[in-house]
Tab-separated table of N, CA and C in Angstrom:
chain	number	residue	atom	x	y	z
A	84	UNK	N	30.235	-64.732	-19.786
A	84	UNK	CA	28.928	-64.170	-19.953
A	84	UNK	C	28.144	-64.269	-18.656
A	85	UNK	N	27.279	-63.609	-18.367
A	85	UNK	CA	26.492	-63.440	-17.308
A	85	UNK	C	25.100	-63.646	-17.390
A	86	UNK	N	24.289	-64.456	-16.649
A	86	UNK	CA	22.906	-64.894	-16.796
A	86	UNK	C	21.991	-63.604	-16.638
A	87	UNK	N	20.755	-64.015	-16.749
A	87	UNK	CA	20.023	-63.281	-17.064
A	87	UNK	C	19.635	-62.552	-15.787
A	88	UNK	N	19.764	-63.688	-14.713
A	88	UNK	CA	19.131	-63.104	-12.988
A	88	UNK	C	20.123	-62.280	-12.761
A	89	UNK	N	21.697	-62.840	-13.138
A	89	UNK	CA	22.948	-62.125	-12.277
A	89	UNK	C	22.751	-60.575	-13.080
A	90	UNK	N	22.756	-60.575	-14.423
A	90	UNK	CA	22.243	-59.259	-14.738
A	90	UNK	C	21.456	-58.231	-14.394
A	91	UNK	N	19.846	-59.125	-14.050
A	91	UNK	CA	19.111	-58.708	-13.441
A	91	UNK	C	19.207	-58.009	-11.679
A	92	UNK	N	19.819	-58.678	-11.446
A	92	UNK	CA	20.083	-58.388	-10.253
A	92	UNK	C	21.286	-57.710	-9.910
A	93	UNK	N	22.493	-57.206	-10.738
A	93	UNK	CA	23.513	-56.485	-10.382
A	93	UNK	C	23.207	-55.181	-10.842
A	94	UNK	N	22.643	-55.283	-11.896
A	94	UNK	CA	22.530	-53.960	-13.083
A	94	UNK	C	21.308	-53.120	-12.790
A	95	UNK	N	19.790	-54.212	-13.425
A	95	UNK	CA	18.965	-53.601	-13.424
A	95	UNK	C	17.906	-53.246	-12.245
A	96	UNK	N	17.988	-54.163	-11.209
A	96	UNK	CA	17.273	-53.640	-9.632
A	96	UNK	C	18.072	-52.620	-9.187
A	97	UNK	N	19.307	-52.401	-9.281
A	97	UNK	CA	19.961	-51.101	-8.350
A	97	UNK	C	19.758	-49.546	-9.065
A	98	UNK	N	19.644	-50.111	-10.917
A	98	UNK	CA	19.287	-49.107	-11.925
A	98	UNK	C	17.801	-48.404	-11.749
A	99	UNK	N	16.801	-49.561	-11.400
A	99	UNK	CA	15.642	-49.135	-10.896
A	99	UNK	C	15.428	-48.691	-9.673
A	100	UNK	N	16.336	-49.275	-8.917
A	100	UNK	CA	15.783	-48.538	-7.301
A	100	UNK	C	16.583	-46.908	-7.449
A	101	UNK	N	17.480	-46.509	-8.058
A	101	UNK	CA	18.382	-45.203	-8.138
A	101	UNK	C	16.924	-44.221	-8.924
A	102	UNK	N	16.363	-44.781	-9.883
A	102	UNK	CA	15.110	-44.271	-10.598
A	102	UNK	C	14.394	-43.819	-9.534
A	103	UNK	N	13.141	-45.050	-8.579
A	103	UNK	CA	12.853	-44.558	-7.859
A	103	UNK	C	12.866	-43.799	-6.865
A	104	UNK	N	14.211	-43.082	-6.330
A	104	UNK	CA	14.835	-42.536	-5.802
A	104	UNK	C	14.722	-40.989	-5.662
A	105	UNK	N	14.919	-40.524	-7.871
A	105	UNK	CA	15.107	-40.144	-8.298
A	105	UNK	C	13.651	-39.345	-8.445
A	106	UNK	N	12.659	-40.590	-8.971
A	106	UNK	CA	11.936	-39.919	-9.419
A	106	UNK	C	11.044	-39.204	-7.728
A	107	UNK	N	11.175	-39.843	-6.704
A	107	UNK	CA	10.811	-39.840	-5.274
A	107	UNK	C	10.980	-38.006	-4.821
A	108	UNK	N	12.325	-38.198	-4.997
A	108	UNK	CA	12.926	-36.580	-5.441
A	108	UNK	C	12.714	-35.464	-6.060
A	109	UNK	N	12.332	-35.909	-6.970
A	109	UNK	CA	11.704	-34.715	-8.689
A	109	UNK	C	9.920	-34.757	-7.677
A	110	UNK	N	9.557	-35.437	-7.186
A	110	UNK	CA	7.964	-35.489	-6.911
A	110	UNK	C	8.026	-34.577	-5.695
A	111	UNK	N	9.050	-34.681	-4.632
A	111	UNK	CA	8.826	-33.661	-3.533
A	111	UNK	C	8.658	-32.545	-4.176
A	112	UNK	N	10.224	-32.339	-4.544
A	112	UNK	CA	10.404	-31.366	-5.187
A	112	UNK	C	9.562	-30.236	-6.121
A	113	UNK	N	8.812	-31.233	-6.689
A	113	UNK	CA	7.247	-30.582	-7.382
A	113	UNK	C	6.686	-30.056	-6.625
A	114	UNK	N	6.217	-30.498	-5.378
A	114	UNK	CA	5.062	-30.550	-4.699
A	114	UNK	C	5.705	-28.905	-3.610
A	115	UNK	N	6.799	-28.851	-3.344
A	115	UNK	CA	7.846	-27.851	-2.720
A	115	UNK	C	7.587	-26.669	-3.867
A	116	UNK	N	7.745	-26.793	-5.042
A	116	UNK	CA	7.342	-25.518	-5.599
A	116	UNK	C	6.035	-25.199	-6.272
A	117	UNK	N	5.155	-26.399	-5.894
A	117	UNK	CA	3.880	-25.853	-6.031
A	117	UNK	C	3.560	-25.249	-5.114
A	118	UNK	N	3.869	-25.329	-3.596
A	118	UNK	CA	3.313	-24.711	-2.849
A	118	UNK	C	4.349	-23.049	-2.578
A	119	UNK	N	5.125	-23.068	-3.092
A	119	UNK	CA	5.942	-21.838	-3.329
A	119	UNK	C	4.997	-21.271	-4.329
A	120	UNK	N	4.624	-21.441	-5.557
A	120	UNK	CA	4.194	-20.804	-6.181
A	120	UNK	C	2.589	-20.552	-5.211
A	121	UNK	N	2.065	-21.085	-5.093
A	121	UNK	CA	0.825	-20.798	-4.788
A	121	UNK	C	1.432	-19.649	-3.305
A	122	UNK	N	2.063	-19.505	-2.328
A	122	UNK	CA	2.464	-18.459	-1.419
A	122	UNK	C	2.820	-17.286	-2.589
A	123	UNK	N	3.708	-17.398	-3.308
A	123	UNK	CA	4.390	-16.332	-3.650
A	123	UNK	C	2.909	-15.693	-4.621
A	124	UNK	N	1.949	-16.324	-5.032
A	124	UNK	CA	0.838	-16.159	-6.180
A	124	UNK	C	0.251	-15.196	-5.129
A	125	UNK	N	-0.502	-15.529	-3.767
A	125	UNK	CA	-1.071	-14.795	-2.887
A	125	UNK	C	-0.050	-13.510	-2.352
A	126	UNK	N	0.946	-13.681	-2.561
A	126	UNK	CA	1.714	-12.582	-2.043
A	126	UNK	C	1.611	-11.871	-3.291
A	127	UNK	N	1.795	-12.181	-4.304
A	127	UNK	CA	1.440	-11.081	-5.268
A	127	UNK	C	-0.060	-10.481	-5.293
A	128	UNK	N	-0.856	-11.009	-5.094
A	128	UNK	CA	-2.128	-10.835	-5.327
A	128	UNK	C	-2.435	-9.610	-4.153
A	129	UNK	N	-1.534	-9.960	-3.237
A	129	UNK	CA	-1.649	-8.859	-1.578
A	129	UNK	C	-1.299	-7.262	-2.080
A	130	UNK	N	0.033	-7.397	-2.614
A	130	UNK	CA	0.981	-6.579	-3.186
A	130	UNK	C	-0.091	-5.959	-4.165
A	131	UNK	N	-0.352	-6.341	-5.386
A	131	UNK	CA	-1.528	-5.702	-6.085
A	131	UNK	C	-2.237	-4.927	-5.622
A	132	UNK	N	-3.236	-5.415	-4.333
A	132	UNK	CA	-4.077	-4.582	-3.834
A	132	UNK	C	-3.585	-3.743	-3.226
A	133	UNK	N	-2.112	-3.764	-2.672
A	133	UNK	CA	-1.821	-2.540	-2.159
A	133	UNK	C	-1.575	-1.697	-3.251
A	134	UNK	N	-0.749	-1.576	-3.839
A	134	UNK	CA	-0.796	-0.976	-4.839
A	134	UNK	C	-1.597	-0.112	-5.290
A	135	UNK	N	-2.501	-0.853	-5.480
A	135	UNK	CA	-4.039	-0.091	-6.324
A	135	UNK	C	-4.428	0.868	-5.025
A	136	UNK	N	-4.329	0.233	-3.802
A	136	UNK	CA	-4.666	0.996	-2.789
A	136	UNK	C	-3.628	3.007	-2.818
A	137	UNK	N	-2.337	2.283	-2.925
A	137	UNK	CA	-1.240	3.697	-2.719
A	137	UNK	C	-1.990	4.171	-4.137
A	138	UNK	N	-2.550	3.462	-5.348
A	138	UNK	CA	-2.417	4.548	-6.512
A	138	UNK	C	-3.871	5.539	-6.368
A	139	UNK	N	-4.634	4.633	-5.816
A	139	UNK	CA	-5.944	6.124	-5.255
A	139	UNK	C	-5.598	6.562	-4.179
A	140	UNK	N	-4.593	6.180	-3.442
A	140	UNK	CA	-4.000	7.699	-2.648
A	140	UNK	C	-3.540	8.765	-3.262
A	141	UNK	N	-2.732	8.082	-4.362
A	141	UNK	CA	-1.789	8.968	-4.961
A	141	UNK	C	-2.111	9.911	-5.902
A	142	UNK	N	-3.505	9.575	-6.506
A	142	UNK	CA	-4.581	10.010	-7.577
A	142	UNK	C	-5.398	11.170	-6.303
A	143	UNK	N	-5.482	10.454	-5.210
A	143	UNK	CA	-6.926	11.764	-4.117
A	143	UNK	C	-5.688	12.851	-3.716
A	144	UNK	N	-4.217	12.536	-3.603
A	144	UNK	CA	-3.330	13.577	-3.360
A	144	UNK	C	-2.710	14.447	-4.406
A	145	UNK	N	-3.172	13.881	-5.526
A	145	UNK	CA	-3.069	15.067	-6.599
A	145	UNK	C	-4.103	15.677	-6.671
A	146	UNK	N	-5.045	15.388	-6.805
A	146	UNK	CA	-6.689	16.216	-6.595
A	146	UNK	C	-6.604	17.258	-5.643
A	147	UNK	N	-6.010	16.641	-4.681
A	147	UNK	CA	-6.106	17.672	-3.490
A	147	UNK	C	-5.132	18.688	-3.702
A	148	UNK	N	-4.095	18.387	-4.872
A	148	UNK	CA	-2.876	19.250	-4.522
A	148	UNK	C	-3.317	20.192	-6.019
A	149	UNK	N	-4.079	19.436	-6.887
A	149	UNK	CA	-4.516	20.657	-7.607
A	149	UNK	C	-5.532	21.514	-7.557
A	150	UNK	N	-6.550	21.197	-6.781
A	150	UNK	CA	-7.136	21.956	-6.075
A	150	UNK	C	-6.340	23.639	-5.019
A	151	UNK	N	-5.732	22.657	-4.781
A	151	UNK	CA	-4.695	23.665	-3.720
A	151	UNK	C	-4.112	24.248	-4.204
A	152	UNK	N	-3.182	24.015	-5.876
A	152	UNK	CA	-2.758	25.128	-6.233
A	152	UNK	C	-4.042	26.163	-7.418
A	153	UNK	N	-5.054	25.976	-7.677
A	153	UNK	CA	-5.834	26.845	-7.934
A	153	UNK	C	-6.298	27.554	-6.916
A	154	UNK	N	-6.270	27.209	-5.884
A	154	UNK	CA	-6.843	28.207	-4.641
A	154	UNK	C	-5.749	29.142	-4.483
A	155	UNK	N	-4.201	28.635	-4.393
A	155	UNK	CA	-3.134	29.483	-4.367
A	155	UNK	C	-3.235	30.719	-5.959
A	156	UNK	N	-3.597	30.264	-6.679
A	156	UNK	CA	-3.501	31.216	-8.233
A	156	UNK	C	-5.041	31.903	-8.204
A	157	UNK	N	-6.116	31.658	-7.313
A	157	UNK	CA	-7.104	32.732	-6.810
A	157	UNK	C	-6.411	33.558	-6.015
A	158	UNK	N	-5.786	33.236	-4.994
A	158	UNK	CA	-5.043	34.672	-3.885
A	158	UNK	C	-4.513	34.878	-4.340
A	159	UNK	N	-3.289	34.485	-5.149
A	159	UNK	CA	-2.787	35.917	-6.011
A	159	UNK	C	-3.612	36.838	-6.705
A	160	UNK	N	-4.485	36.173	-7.506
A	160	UNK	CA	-5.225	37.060	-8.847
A	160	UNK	C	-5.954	38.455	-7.456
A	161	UNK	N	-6.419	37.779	-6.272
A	161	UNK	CA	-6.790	38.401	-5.517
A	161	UNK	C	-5.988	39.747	-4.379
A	162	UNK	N	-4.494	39.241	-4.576
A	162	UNK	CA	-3.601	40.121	-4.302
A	162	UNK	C	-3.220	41.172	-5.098
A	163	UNK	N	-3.197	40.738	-6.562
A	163	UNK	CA	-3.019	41.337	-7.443
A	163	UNK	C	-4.240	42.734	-7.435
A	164	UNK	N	-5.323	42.005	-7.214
A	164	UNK	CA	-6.518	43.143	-7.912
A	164	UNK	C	-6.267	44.027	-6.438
A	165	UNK	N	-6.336	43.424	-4.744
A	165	UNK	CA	-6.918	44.074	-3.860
A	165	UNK	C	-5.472	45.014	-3.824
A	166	UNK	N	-4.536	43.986	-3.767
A	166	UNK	CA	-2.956	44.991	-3.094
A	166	UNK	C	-2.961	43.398	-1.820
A	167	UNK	N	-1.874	42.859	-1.361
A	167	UNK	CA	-1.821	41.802	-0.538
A	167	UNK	C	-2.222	41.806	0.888
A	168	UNK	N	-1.290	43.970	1.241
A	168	UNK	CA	-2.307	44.015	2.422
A	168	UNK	C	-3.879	43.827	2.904
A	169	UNK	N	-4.253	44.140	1.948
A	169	UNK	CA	-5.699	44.354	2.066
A	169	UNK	C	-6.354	43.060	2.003
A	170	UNK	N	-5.660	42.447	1.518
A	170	UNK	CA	-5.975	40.905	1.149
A	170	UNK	C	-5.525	40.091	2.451
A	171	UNK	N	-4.215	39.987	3.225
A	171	UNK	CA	-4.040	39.776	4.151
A	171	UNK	C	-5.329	40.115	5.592
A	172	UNK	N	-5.250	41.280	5.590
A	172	UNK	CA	-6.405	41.862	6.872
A	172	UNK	C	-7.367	41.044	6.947
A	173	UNK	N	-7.653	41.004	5.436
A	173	UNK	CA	-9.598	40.561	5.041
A	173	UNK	C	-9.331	38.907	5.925
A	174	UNK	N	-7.957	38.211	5.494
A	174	UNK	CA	-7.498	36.911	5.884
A	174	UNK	C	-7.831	36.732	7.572
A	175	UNK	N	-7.366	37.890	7.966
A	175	UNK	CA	-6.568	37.774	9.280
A	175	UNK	C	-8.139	37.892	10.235
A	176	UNK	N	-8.956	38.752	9.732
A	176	UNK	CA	-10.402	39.267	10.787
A	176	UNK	C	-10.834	37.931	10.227
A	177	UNK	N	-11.441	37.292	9.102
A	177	UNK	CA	-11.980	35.979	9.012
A	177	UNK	C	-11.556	35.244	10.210
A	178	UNK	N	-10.364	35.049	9.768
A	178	UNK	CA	-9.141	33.743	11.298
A	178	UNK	C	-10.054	34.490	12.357
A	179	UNK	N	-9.967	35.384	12.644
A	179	UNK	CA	-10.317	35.659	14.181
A	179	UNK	C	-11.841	35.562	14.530
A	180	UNK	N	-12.851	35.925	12.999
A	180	UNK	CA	-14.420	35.570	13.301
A	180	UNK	C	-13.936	34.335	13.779
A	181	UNK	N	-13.452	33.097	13.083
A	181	UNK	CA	-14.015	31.984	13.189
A	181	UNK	C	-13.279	31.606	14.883
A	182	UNK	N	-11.921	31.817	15.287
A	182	UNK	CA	-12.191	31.439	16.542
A	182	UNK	C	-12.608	32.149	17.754
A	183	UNK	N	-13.126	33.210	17.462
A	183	UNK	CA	-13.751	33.974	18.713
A	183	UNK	C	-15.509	32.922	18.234
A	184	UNK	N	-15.900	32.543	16.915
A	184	UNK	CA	-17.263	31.699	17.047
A	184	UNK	C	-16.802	29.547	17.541
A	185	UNK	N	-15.500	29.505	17.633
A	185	UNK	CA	-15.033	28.319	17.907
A	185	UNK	C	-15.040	28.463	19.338
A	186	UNK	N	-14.941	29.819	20.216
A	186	UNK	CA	-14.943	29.908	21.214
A	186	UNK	C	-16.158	29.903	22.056
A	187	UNK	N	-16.933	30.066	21.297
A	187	UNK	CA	-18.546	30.461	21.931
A	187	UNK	C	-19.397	29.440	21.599
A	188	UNK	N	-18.438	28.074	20.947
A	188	UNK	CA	-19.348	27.143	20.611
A	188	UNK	C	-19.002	26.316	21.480
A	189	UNK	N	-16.804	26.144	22.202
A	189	UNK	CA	-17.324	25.441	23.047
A	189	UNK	C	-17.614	25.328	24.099
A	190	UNK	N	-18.111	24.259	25.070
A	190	UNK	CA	-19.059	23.746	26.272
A	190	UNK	C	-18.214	24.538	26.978
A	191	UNK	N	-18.867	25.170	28.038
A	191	UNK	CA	-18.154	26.137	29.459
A	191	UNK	C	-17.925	24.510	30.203
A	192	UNK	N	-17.375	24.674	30.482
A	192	UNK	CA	-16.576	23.733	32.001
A	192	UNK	C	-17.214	24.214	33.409
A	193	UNK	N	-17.054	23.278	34.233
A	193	UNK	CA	-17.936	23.767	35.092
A	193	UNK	C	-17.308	24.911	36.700
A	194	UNK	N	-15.784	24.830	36.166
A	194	UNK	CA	-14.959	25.405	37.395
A	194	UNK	C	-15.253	27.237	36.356
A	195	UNK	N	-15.566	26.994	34.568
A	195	UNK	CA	-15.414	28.367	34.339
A	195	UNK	C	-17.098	28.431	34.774
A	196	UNK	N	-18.146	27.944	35.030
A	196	UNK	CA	-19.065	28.982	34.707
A	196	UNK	C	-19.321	28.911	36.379
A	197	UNK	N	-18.512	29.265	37.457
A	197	UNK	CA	-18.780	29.614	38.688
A	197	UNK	C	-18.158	30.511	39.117
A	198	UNK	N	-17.143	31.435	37.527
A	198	UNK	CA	-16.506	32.359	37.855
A	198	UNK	C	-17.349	34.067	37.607
């Protein structure tokens, strides 16, 4: 039989120090995925806002694109009634008001106005 110290001391100090060890371990270890969670929490939280960010892009680029195709289903209805040539021309002298007035708006340079 074995005394109570020799017990104590073969069995249960090496049983307890393997515990503390153990539990030394499980506590990093906690502390290692708390701070994982709290990174990965802010990385989600980043991700979200982008998100929300691409989905009112993605919401102002349908707006824009249905807009755009009602403007496309006016020039037809408008091809339809005028004939396309006629509809084209009307296109083509607009284009040219606006940059013969893009031209006269901008600033002369100073090598053109000594010509």
């Amino acid at each position: 039989m074995t005394s109570a110290k020799n017990y104590k001391d073969k069995k249960v100090l090496p049983l307890v120090e393997r515990l503390k060890e153990v539990v030394k371990a499980l506590t990093i270890k906690c502390v290692q995925l708390a701070e994982q969670v709290k990174k990965l929490t802010a990385k989600t939280a980043g991700q979200q806002e982008q998100i929300n960010r691409l989905t009112d892009k993605v919401m102002e680029q349908r707006n824009k694109i249905d807009r755009l195709e009602e403007k496309a289903a006016d020039l037809e209805r408008l091809e339809r009634y005028f004939g396309k040539e006629q509809v084209q021309s009307v296109v083509e002298q607009s284009k040219d008001l606006e940059r013969a007035e893009k031209a006269n708006m901008r600033p002369k340079r100073a090598f053109e106005m000594s010509r």
